[in-house]
Short mmCIF file of C-alpha atoms and ligand atoms in Angstrom, two decimals:
data_model
loop_
_atom_site.label_atom_id
_atom_site.label_comp_id
_atom_site.label_asym_id
_atom_site.label_seq_id
_atom_site.Cartn_x
_atom_site.Cartn_y
_atom_site.Cartn_z
CA UNK N 1 -13.22 0.53 -15.11
CA UNK N 2 -15.90 0.72 -12.42
CA UNK N 3 -17.20 4.11 -14.37
CA UNK N 4 -17.18 2.15 -17.74
CA UNK N 5 -19.13 -0.37 -16.88
CA UNK N 6 -20.94 2.33 -14.59
CA UNK N 7 -21.56 3.88 -17.81
CA UNK N 8 -22.80 1.56 -19.66
CA UNK N 9 -25.20 0.77 -17.49
CA UNK N 10 -24.41 -1.34 -15.36
CA UNK N 11 -24.61 -2.04 -11.27
CA UNK N 12 -21.89 -1.74 -9.57
CA UNK N 13 -22.25 -4.32 -5.93
CA UNK N 14 -19.57 -4.97 -3.10
CA UNK N 15 -16.85 -7.86 -3.52
CA UNK N 16 -19.15 -9.74 -0.96
CA UNK N 17 -22.58 -10.04 -2.83
CA UNK N 18 -24.24 -12.35 -5.59
CA UNK N 19 -23.22 -10.49 -8.76
CA UNK N 20 -23.37 -11.84 -12.08
CA UNK N 21 -19.43 -10.57 -13.11
CA UNK N 22 -16.91 -10.30 -10.95
CA UNK N 23 -13.37 -8.11 -12.04
CA UNK N 24 -10.37 -8.65 -9.98
CA UNK N 25 -8.08 -6.25 -10.60
CA UNK N 26 -4.70 -8.35 -9.81
CA UNK N 27 -1.62 -7.74 -8.43
CA UNK N 28 1.37 -9.37 -8.42
CA UNK N 29 4.28 -6.86 -6.30
CA UNK N 30 5.05 -9.83 -4.16
CA UNK N 31 4.58 -13.84 -4.39
CA UNK N 32 2.15 -13.22 -1.27
CA UNK N 33 0.51 -10.49 -3.33
CA UNK N 34 -0.38 -13.64 -6.69
CA UNK N 35 -1.35 -15.91 -3.77
CA UNK N 36 -4.26 -13.47 -3.10
CA UNK N 37 -5.52 -12.83 -5.82
CA UNK N 38 -5.70 -16.43 -6.78
CA UNK N 39 -7.95 -16.49 -3.74
CA UNK N 40 -10.15 -14.03 -4.43
CA UNK N 41 -10.70 -15.21 -7.58
CA UNK N 42 -12.04 -18.38 -6.82
CA UNK N 43 -14.00 -17.13 -3.93
CA UNK N 44 -15.78 -15.16 -6.46
CA UNK N 45 -16.85 -18.38 -8.10
CA UNK N 46 -18.03 -20.13 -5.32
CA UNK N 47 -20.03 -16.57 -4.16
CA UNK N 48 -21.67 -17.29 -7.81
CA UNK N 49 -20.92 -20.58 -9.26
CA UNK N 50 -22.68 -19.08 -12.76
CA UNK N 51 -21.05 -16.13 -12.76
CA UNK N 52 -18.24 -15.18 -15.13
CA UNK N 53 -15.14 -14.17 -13.65
CA UNK N 54 -12.11 -11.85 -14.72
CA UNK N 55 -8.75 -11.15 -13.92
CA UNK N 56 -7.18 -8.19 -15.29
CA UNK N 57 -4.16 -6.12 -14.52
CA UNK N 58 -0.63 -7.11 -12.73
CA UNK N 59 -1.12 -10.75 -12.02
CA UNK N 60 -2.59 -11.36 -15.11
CA UNK N 61 -0.16 -9.45 -17.75
CA UNK N 62 3.12 -11.66 -16.07
CA UNK N 63 1.45 -14.61 -15.10
CA UNK N 64 -0.99 -15.48 -17.26
CA UNK N 65 0.37 -19.07 -17.51
CA UNK N 66 0.15 -19.70 -14.19
CA UNK N 67 -3.97 -18.12 -14.15
CA UNK N 68 -4.97 -19.97 -16.94
CA UNK N 69 -4.43 -23.42 -14.64
CA UNK N 70 -7.15 -21.81 -12.75
CA UNK N 71 -10.65 -23.69 -13.77
CA UNK N 72 -12.40 -21.28 -12.11
CA UNK N 73 -11.67 -18.34 -14.38
CA UNK N 74 -13.46 -17.37 -17.34
CA UNK N 75 -11.86 -14.28 -18.99
CA UNK N 76 -7.51 -13.16 -18.07
CA UNK N 77 -6.87 -9.47 -20.07
CA UNK N 78 -3.65 -7.74 -19.36
CA UNK N 79 -2.84 -3.81 -18.13
CA UNK N 80 -3.73 -3.09 -21.67
CA UNK N 81 -6.97 -4.41 -21.73
CA UNK N 82 -8.38 -2.01 -19.01
CA UNK N 83 -9.22 0.29 -21.23
CA UNK N 84 -11.87 -1.70 -23.51
CA UNK N 85 -12.81 -4.37 -20.30
CA UNK N 86 -16.89 -3.80 -21.11
CA UNK N 87 -16.19 -4.53 -24.47
CA UNK N 88 -14.29 -7.59 -23.80
CA UNK N 89 -16.67 -8.75 -20.79
CA UNK N 90 -19.43 -8.68 -23.59
CA UNK N 91 -17.18 -9.79 -26.37
CA UNK N 92 -17.34 -13.20 -24.50
CA UNK N 93 -20.85 -13.03 -22.98
CA UNK N 94 -21.58 -13.46 -26.83
CA UNK N 95 -19.17 -16.04 -27.72
CA UNK N 96 -18.91 -18.08 -23.87
CA UNK N 97 -15.37 -18.95 -24.54
CA UNK N 98 -12.34 -19.40 -21.81
CA UNK N 99 -10.79 -16.74 -23.26
CA UNK N 100 -6.54 -15.04 -22.47
CA UNK N 101 -6.07 -11.18 -23.89
CA UNK N 102 -2.61 -10.13 -23.48
CA UNK N 103 -0.95 -7.67 -25.50
CA UNK N 104 2.57 -6.58 -25.01
CA UNK N 105 2.73 -4.52 -22.42
CA UNK N 106 6.55 -3.50 -23.46
CA UNK N 107 5.21 -2.00 -26.66
CA UNK N 108 2.73 0.74 -25.35
CA UNK N 109 4.26 3.64 -25.74
CA UNK N 110 0.82 6.07 -25.14
CA UNK N 111 -0.91 6.60 -21.47
CA UNK N 112 -3.89 4.78 -21.99
CA UNK N 113 -5.62 7.25 -20.58
CA UNK N 114 -9.01 6.64 -18.85
CA UNK N 115 -10.07 10.81 -19.02
CA UNK N 116 -11.80 12.59 -16.26
CA UNK N 117 -13.54 9.85 -13.87
CA UNK N 118 -16.19 10.43 -11.44
CA UNK N 119 -14.17 10.63 -7.49
CA UNK N 120 -16.46 9.89 -4.61
CA UNK N 121 -13.35 10.98 -2.24
CA UNK N 122 -14.78 14.56 -0.67
CA UNK N 123 -12.06 15.95 0.15
CA UNK N 124 -8.60 14.63 -1.31
CA UNK N 125 -8.60 12.97 -4.36
CA UNK N 126 -5.74 11.10 -6.12
CA UNK N 127 -4.95 11.76 -10.19
CA UNK N 128 -2.70 9.57 -11.56
CA UNK N 129 -0.29 11.53 -13.89
CA UNK N 130 1.84 8.69 -15.62
CA UNK N 131 2.39 4.32 -15.45
CA UNK N 132 5.28 2.62 -16.26
CA UNK N 133 8.96 2.50 -15.42
CA UNK N 134 12.11 2.39 -16.43
CA UNK N 135 14.67 2.04 -13.79
CA UNK N 136 14.37 -2.26 -13.06
CA UNK N 137 15.20 -2.53 -9.92
CA UNK N 138 16.87 -5.83 -9.15
CA UNK N 139 13.99 -6.98 -6.59
CA UNK N 140 10.59 -5.51 -8.73
CA UNK N 141 8.55 -6.69 -11.19
CA UNK N 142 6.71 -4.00 -12.27
CA UNK N 143 8.81 -2.39 -15.03
CA UNK N 144 7.85 -6.23 -17.00
CA UNK N 145 3.85 -5.98 -15.52
CA UNK N 146 3.64 -2.01 -16.19
CA UNK N 147 5.44 -1.28 -19.12
CA UNK N 148 7.76 1.45 -19.84
CA UNK N 149 7.34 5.16 -18.29
CA UNK N 150 4.50 7.01 -20.63
CA UNK N 151 2.94 9.88 -19.33
CA UNK N 152 -0.52 11.74 -19.22
CA UNK N 153 -1.10 15.11 -21.71
CA UNK N 154 -1.13 17.67 -19.44
CA UNK N 155 -3.95 18.91 -20.78
CA UNK N 156 -5.86 15.71 -19.49
CA UNK N 157 -4.49 16.20 -16.10
CA UNK N 158 -5.73 19.63 -16.10
CA UNK N 159 -8.80 18.79 -17.28
CA UNK N 160 -9.74 16.37 -14.27
CA UNK N 161 -8.35 18.40 -11.55
CA UNK N 162 -10.31 21.62 -12.87
CA UNK N 163 -13.12 18.99 -12.59
CA UNK N 164 -12.14 17.61 -9.06
CA UNK N 165 -12.35 21.92 -7.92
CA UNK N 166 -15.57 21.72 -8.81
CA UNK N 167 -17.25 19.44 -6.77
CA UNK N 168 -15.21 20.84 -4.07
CA UNK N 169 -11.76 18.44 -3.28
CA UNK N 170 -9.57 20.31 -1.95
CA UNK N 171 -6.61 18.67 -1.83
CA UNK N 172 -5.21 15.85 -4.83
CA UNK N 173 -2.37 13.57 -4.68
CA UNK N 174 -0.21 12.94 -7.23
CA UNK N 175 0.49 9.37 -8.03
CA UNK N 176 1.69 7.35 -10.40
CA UNK N 177 4.22 4.41 -10.83
CA UNK N 178 7.29 6.56 -11.05
CA UNK N 179 6.19 10.24 -11.29
CA UNK N 180 10.04 11.48 -11.20
CA UNK N 181 9.48 10.34 -14.38
CA UNK N 182 7.01 12.06 -15.85
CA UNK N 183 7.08 13.59 -19.84
CA UNK N 184 9.95 11.63 -20.00
CA UNK N 185 8.67 9.99 -23.39
CA UNK N 186 7.01 13.42 -24.03
CA UNK N 187 9.32 15.18 -27.45
CA UNK N 188 8.89 18.62 -25.70
CA UNK N 189 10.73 19.36 -22.22
CA UNK N 190 8.17 19.30 -20.45
CA UNK N 191 8.81 17.48 -17.14
CA UNK N 192 6.53 16.63 -13.20
CA UNK N 193 7.21 20.00 -12.36
CA UNK N 194 6.34 21.27 -15.56
CA UNK N 195 2.57 20.37 -14.56
CA UNK N 196 2.72 21.23 -10.60
CA UNK N 197 2.63 24.19 -11.67
CA UNK N 198 0.30 24.02 -14.37
CA UNK N 199 -1.60 22.38 -11.01
CA UNK N 200 -1.34 25.54 -8.92
CA UNK N 201 -2.62 27.43 -10.95
CA UNK N 202 -6.23 25.84 -10.92
CA UNK N 203 -9.11 27.61 -8.50
CA UNK N 204 -10.37 26.28 -5.22
CA UNK N 205 -7.76 23.58 -5.32
CA UNK N 206 -6.01 24.31 -1.71
CA UNK N 207 -3.38 21.69 -1.54
CA UNK N 208 -1.30 19.50 -4.10
CA UNK N 209 0.42 16.38 -2.10
CA UNK N 210 2.82 14.51 -4.28
CA UNK N 211 3.37 10.79 -3.87
CA UNK N 212 6.20 8.53 -3.29
CA UNK N 213 9.29 10.59 -4.98
CA UNK N 214 12.76 9.34 -6.02
CA UNK N 215 15.27 10.79 -4.65
CA UNK N 216 17.36 11.61 -7.47
CA UNK N 217 14.67 14.70 -8.92
CA UNK N 218 15.20 16.75 -5.70
CA UNK N 219 17.91 18.83 -7.50
CA UNK N 220 18.44 22.73 -6.78
CA UNK N 221 16.39 23.63 -9.99
CA UNK N 222 13.82 21.46 -9.04
CA UNK N 223 13.22 22.26 -5.79
CA UNK N 224 13.94 26.18 -6.73
CA UNK N 225 11.03 25.66 -8.94
CA UNK N 226 8.80 23.97 -6.40
CA UNK N 227 9.05 26.52 -3.31
CA UNK N 228 6.92 28.85 -5.47
CA UNK N 229 4.14 26.85 -5.88
CA UNK N 230 1.98 27.63 -2.34
CA UNK N 231 -0.10 24.62 -2.83
CA UNK N 232 2.69 22.18 -2.70
CA UNK N 233 2.52 20.22 0.82
CA UNK N 234 5.40 20.27 3.26
CA UNK N 235 4.82 16.71 3.28
CA UNK N 236 7.91 14.33 0.95
CA UNK N 237 7.64 10.67 0.79
CA UNK N 238 10.66 9.29 -0.46
CA UNK N 239 11.88 5.81 -1.95
CA UNK N 240 14.75 5.08 -0.11
CA UNK N 241 15.01 1.64 0.33
CA UNK N 242 17.88 1.09 2.10
CA UNK N 243 20.79 3.75 3.69
CA UNK N 244 23.47 1.47 1.99
CA UNK N 245 25.52 1.91 -0.82
CA UNK N 246 26.51 -1.85 -1.28
CA UNK N 247 23.07 -2.74 -0.82
CA UNK N 248 21.39 -0.13 -2.87
CA UNK N 249 24.17 -1.14 -5.51
CA UNK N 250 22.67 -4.58 -5.73
CA UNK N 251 19.02 -3.16 -5.32
CA UNK N 252 20.11 -1.28 -8.79
CA UNK N 253 19.48 2.04 -7.29
CA UNK N 254 20.87 4.84 -8.89
CA UNK N 255 21.88 6.94 -5.91
CA UNK N 256 24.27 6.61 -3.18
CA UNK N 257 23.37 7.32 0.62
CA UNK N 258 25.12 10.49 0.42
CA UNK N 259 23.57 12.12 -2.90
CA UNK N 260 20.60 10.95 -0.92
CA UNK N 261 21.05 12.79 2.25
CA UNK N 262 22.06 16.20 -0.63
CA UNK N 263 18.39 15.63 -1.32
CA UNK N 264 16.95 15.41 2.27
CA UNK N 265 19.28 18.83 3.30
CA UNK N 266 18.05 20.87 0.14
CA UNK N 267 14.12 20.31 1.49
CA UNK N 268 14.79 21.22 5.03
CA UNK N 269 16.59 24.05 3.44
CA UNK N 270 13.97 24.93 1.21
CA UNK N 271 10.46 24.04 3.49
CA UNK N 272 9.50 24.60 6.96
CA UNK N 273 8.39 21.85 9.26
CA UNK N 274 8.71 19.62 5.93
CA UNK N 275 8.31 15.68 7.20
CA UNK N 276 9.94 13.37 5.20
CA UNK N 277 9.09 9.35 5.05
CA UNK N 278 10.50 6.97 3.13
CA UNK N 279 10.26 3.45 2.36
CA UNK N 280 12.78 1.11 3.79
CA UNK N 281 13.29 -2.97 2.30
CA UNK N 282 14.87 -4.91 5.37
CA UNK N 283 16.26 -8.54 4.50
CA UNK N 284 17.89 -7.53 0.95
CA UNK N 285 19.52 -10.77 -0.29
CA UNK N 286 23.31 -10.37 1.15
CA UNK N 287 22.64 -7.25 3.57
CA UNK N 288 25.05 -8.56 6.42
CA UNK N 289 24.94 -7.22 9.93
CA UNK N 290 27.40 -4.82 9.05
CA UNK N 291 25.19 -3.30 6.03
CA UNK N 292 22.17 -2.97 7.88
CA UNK N 293 23.96 -1.31 11.03
CA UNK N 294 24.75 1.34 8.27
CA UNK N 295 20.89 1.24 7.16
CA UNK N 296 20.60 1.65 10.71
CA UNK N 297 22.78 5.00 11.82
CA UNK N 298 22.07 6.50 8.33
CA UNK N 299 18.67 6.04 9.33
CA UNK N 300 19.04 7.49 12.57
CA UNK N 301 21.13 10.13 11.36
CA UNK N 302 18.40 11.81 8.72
CA UNK N 303 15.43 11.60 11.21
CA UNK N 304 12.80 10.58 9.25
CA UNK N 305 9.18 11.87 10.13
CA UNK N 306 7.99 8.23 9.53
CA UNK N 307 9.63 5.03 7.74
CA UNK N 308 7.13 2.00 5.86
CA UNK N 309 9.21 -0.87 6.76
CA UNK N 310 9.35 -3.81 4.23
CA UNK N 311 10.42 -6.74 4.66
CA UNK N 312 11.92 -8.07 1.84
CA UNK N 313 9.87 -10.97 0.18
CA UNK N 314 11.07 -12.70 -2.80
CA UNK N 315 9.54 -11.99 -6.07
CA UNK N 316 10.02 -14.82 -8.75
CA UNK N 317 10.64 -13.09 -12.85
CA UNK N 318 13.53 -10.36 -10.80
CA UNK N 319 17.25 -10.56 -10.53
CA UNK N 320 17.50 -10.20 -6.70
CA UNK N 321 14.91 -13.89 -6.71
CA UNK N 322 18.03 -15.44 -8.10
CA UNK N 323 20.77 -13.59 -5.92
CA UNK N 324 22.95 -15.86 -3.68
CA UNK N 325 22.57 -15.08 0.63
CA UNK N 326 18.63 -14.56 0.88
CA UNK N 327 18.56 -13.64 4.10
CA UNK N 328 16.32 -15.91 6.98
CA UNK N 329 12.67 -14.78 7.71
CA UNK N 330 13.58 -14.15 11.52
CA UNK N 331 16.24 -11.60 10.28
CA UNK N 332 13.93 -10.31 8.07
CA UNK N 333 11.69 -10.03 11.04
CA UNK N 334 14.16 -8.59 13.67
CA UNK N 335 15.61 -5.99 11.51
CA UNK N 336 11.80 -4.85 10.70
CA UNK N 337 10.98 -4.28 14.55
CA UNK N 338 14.58 -2.22 14.95
CA UNK N 339 13.54 0.29 12.01
CA UNK N 340 10.27 0.30 13.33
CA UNK N 341 11.30 0.58 16.69
CA UNK N 342 12.89 4.07 15.99
CA UNK N 343 10.02 5.22 13.29
CA UNK N 344 7.67 4.96 16.16
CA UNK N 345 10.17 6.90 18.45
CA UNK N 346 10.74 9.68 15.41
CA UNK N 347 7.48 10.10 15.14
CA UNK N 348 6.53 10.31 18.57
CA UNK N 349 9.36 12.85 19.38
CA UNK N 350 8.33 15.08 16.41
CA UNK N 351 4.56 14.97 17.12
CA UNK N 352 5.42 16.06 20.41
CA UNK N 353 7.05 19.38 19.71
CA UNK N 354 3.35 20.22 17.99
CA UNK N 355 1.35 20.61 21.74
CA UNK N 356 0.84 24.15 22.19
CA UNK N 357 1.32 25.39 18.34
CA UNK N 358 -1.11 26.15 15.03
CA UNK N 359 -1.67 23.91 12.84
CA UNK N 360 -3.77 24.40 9.77
CA UNK N 361 -5.87 20.75 9.17
CA UNK N 362 -8.11 19.99 6.59
CA UNK N 363 -10.68 17.25 7.96
CA UNK N 364 -11.26 14.28 6.53
CA UNK N 365 -13.61 12.40 8.87
CA UNK N 366 -16.28 12.28 11.16
CA UNK N 367 -16.05 9.58 13.16
CA UNK N 368 -18.28 9.56 15.59
CA UNK N 369 -16.23 10.91 18.48
CA UNK N 370 -13.73 13.22 16.69
CA UNK N 371 -13.16 14.64 13.51
CA UNK N 372 -10.29 13.67 11.79
CA UNK N 373 -7.51 15.31 9.57
CA UNK N 374 -4.61 16.28 8.52
CA UNK N 375 -1.71 19.06 8.27
CA UNK N 376 0.15 20.34 5.24
CA UNK N 377 2.78 17.76 6.60
CA UNK N 378 0.96 15.10 6.90
CA UNK N 379 0.50 14.82 10.82
CA UNK N 380 -2.83 13.77 11.59
CA UNK N 381 -5.62 15.84 14.14
CA UNK N 382 -8.30 14.67 15.96
CA UNK N 383 -10.73 17.30 17.42
CA UNK N 384 -13.75 15.67 20.11
CA UNK N 385 -17.12 16.48 18.22
CA UNK N 386 -18.62 18.03 21.38
CA UNK N 387 -16.11 21.23 21.54
CA UNK N 388 -17.35 22.22 18.15
CA UNK N 389 -21.27 22.62 16.80
CA UNK N 390 -20.37 23.08 13.03
CA UNK N 391 -19.46 20.21 10.47
CA UNK N 392 -15.99 20.21 9.93
CA UNK N 393 -15.40 17.82 7.23
CA UNK N 394 -14.01 18.67 3.81
CA UNK N 395 -13.07 22.85 5.69
CA UNK N 396 -9.72 23.74 6.46
CA UNK N 397 -10.11 25.22 10.11
CA UNK N 398 -6.85 26.49 12.32
CA UNK N 399 -6.44 24.13 15.36
CA UNK N 400 -4.58 24.40 18.19
CA UNK N 401 -2.67 20.56 19.47
CA UNK N 402 -3.39 20.47 23.40
CA UNK N 403 -2.90 16.78 23.72
CA UNK N 404 -1.03 13.93 22.53
CA UNK N 405 -3.34 10.66 23.18
CA UNK N 406 -1.38 7.44 22.19
CA UNK N 407 0.19 8.77 19.14
CA UNK N 408 -2.74 10.79 18.37
CA UNK N 409 -2.79 14.84 18.25
CA UNK N 410 -5.62 16.26 19.67
CA UNK N 411 -6.42 19.52 19.04
CA UNK N 412 -9.48 22.63 19.85
CA UNK N 413 -10.73 25.04 17.27
CA UNK N 414 -10.60 28.13 18.80
S1 LIG C 501 12.00 2.35 -9.23
FE1 LIG C 501 10.04 1.92 -8.28
S2 LIG C 501 8.93 1.05 -9.79
FE2 LIG C 501 10.47 1.10 -10.53
S3 LIG C 501 11.50 -0.47 -10.79
FE3 LIG C 501 12.07 0.26 -8.90
S4 LIG C 501 10.77 -0.22 -7.36
FE4 LIG C 501 9.73 -1.29 -9.51
#
């Protein structure tokens, strides 16, 4: 959207500046996100009471009635309208009347392609390949806000990645709402693996990282083709959510923990030093002590490099919000602490094993004291600046890990 405004001659300023138009791209993934979005919208009007305030995105898509009650908002636009944001804003300026324009995202059948956008990143660019989700997990509002699976044409993805490569960006992250579903809506038999094979051929792109993956895509056939692609990073982030079958069933997740463990084994058999990370929700409605214990034991056994722990947050409009046996905040807190401890222990244990080893690091940042970067398996490495004469930003170098400070690995360039 920024790019579209720039192309039309507008100047972008940071949110805290006085602007004539404020575009708030709202999030609705939890009740808290709704609240934050409302706060931002009101704050924009306080910053400049004469400004045009525009609410766009997921909260606008599913909560337009609530937003219509907020007098500070002038224009409410859904997700489909983002692509023509400049047109809607200019129409509003001409007509000057409060307006809501939201089309039914469920009826949208094509990916809204913004084309090749200008990337301000230096080393790692995020590439969106699909939108929407057909999974309807019982806690999640996203399918209602984003609609059905729509995939971006391969040609358009390839063009964007080529333009990124030309700029010297070395790493891309493949992202979407549910990338495992990529291609499901195409007539031809094209899937995630096909587009990855195309992207792997692009010169000057050195690393391809996959965004969150649903485990069901990790089959022998998929991994067999994936491992032939030399640029794919040996780091996989899996959206697990729970490691107990009963909880998974209530979440409407489509796999069992046994199937999940098979995926983990497949990745470990095929990738050296693979780092596996996962999302886990604690305190899902009806999660008994027994169920949590099963989750804990399975997580311990799987031994992820790191886990992102989310305390279940009731999202109105979802099935889970209506389920009996909602869990109290104290239990969320307690269970989250237990899993965080496990995650930190795992990370420390694995990081320690790198001391004395050599790793390839893509350096992303100079924080004044260190050059910081990541290995292919997404382990952060820091090199003290005083030890290197050259600028390491956006350079891939072999580093020797010599130490660990807190959780960070410290290396040297030999
Ligand atoms: S797969 Fe992900 S986006 Fe889709 S409904 Fe489930 S949690 Fe939401």
